[in-house]
Short mmCIF file of C-alpha atoms in Angstrom, two decimals:
data_model
loop_
_atom_site.label_atom_id
_atom_site.label_comp_id
_atom_site.label_asym_id
_atom_site.label_seq_id
_atom_site.Cartn_x
_atom_site.Cartn_y
_atom_site.Cartn_z
CA MET L 266 96.54 103.05 113.72
CA THR L 267 98.70 104.55 116.40
CA THR L 268 100.26 108.00 116.28
CA GLY L 269 103.67 106.46 115.66
CA ALA L 270 102.28 104.50 112.71
CA TRP L 271 100.86 107.70 111.20
CA VAL L 272 104.24 109.42 111.58
CA VAL L 273 106.06 106.53 109.88
CA LEU L 274 103.43 106.47 107.11
CA GLY L 275 103.91 110.20 106.56
CA GLY L 276 107.67 109.70 106.28
CA ALA L 277 107.13 106.88 103.81
CA MET L 278 104.93 109.11 101.68
CA VAL L 279 107.59 111.83 101.64
CA LEU L 280 110.18 109.26 100.54
CA ALA L 281 107.82 107.96 97.83
CA VAL L 282 107.33 111.44 96.38
CA ALA L 283 111.07 112.11 96.53
CA ASP L 284 111.67 108.82 94.71
CA TRP L 285 109.18 109.75 91.98
CA VAL L 286 110.88 113.11 91.55
CA SER L 287 114.32 111.50 91.41
CA VAL L 288 113.18 109.09 88.70
CA ALA L 289 111.41 111.80 86.70
CA ARG L 290 114.43 114.12 86.81
CA ASN L 291 116.99 111.31 86.51
CA ILE L 292 118.76 112.13 89.79
CA ARG L 293 120.48 108.80 90.44
CA TRP L 294 122.02 109.55 93.85
CA LEU L 295 118.62 110.60 95.21
CA GLU L 296 116.93 107.53 93.75
CA TYR L 297 119.57 105.28 95.33
CA ALA L 298 118.68 106.79 98.72
CA THR L 299 114.91 107.08 98.44
CA LYS L 300 114.00 103.78 96.81
CA PRO L 301 115.41 101.56 99.57
CA GLY L 302 114.50 104.22 102.14
CA PHE L 303 110.83 103.89 101.20
CA MET L 304 110.96 100.12 101.64
CA LEU L 305 112.68 100.54 105.00
CA ALA L 306 109.92 102.95 106.02
CA LEU L 307 107.29 100.36 105.06
CA ILE L 308 109.12 97.75 107.14
CA ALA L 309 109.15 100.19 110.06
CA LEU L 310 105.42 100.76 109.55
CA ALA L 311 104.76 97.02 109.65
CA LEU L 312 106.72 96.81 112.90
CA VAL L 313 104.91 99.66 114.69
CA MET L 314 101.39 98.60 113.75
CA HIS L 315 99.42 96.23 115.95
CA PRO L 316 98.12 93.35 113.81
CA VAL L 317 95.42 90.92 114.90
CA ASN L 318 97.85 88.04 114.52
CA ALA L 319 101.62 88.20 115.10
CA ALA L 320 102.17 85.89 112.12
CA GLU L 321 100.74 88.60 109.87
CA ARG L 322 103.44 91.02 111.00
CA VAL L 323 106.17 88.46 110.38
CA SER L 324 104.79 87.71 106.91
CA PHE L 325 104.63 91.39 105.98
CA VAL L 326 108.14 92.11 107.27
CA ILE L 327 109.57 89.14 105.35
CA ALA L 328 107.75 90.16 102.15
CA LEU L 329 108.86 93.78 102.46
CA GLY L 330 112.43 92.68 103.22
CA LEU L 331 112.47 90.59 100.05
CA GLY L 332 111.05 93.58 98.16
CA LEU L 333 113.87 95.73 99.55
CA ILE L 334 116.46 93.22 98.39
CA SER L 335 114.90 93.06 94.92
CA ASP L 336 114.83 96.86 94.66
CA VAL L 337 118.52 97.07 95.52
CA PHE L 338 119.40 94.42 92.92
CA LEU L 339 117.29 96.20 90.28
CA MET L 340 119.21 99.44 90.92
CA LEU L 341 122.58 97.79 90.33
CA PRO L 342 123.99 98.04 86.80
#
C-alpha cells in the first residue's frame, strides 16, 4: 500500500470509531456525519490503491457506492 492509502485508511478508522461512539451514546448528528463519511473514506481508499486489475477497482467502488446509498436510506426515518 502507498503512503496515501495508509493515510486514508487511518482516517477511515477514526471515522469508524467515531461512528461506534455516536451509536453507543445515541448522538444522532454525529452518526449522520460519520456513517456516510466512513463509506466515503473506503471509496477514497479504493481509488488510491493500485489493484492488479482495473476492473477490481471499478467493482469495489461500485459496491462501496451502493453500500453508501443503503446506509443513507437506513438512517432515514
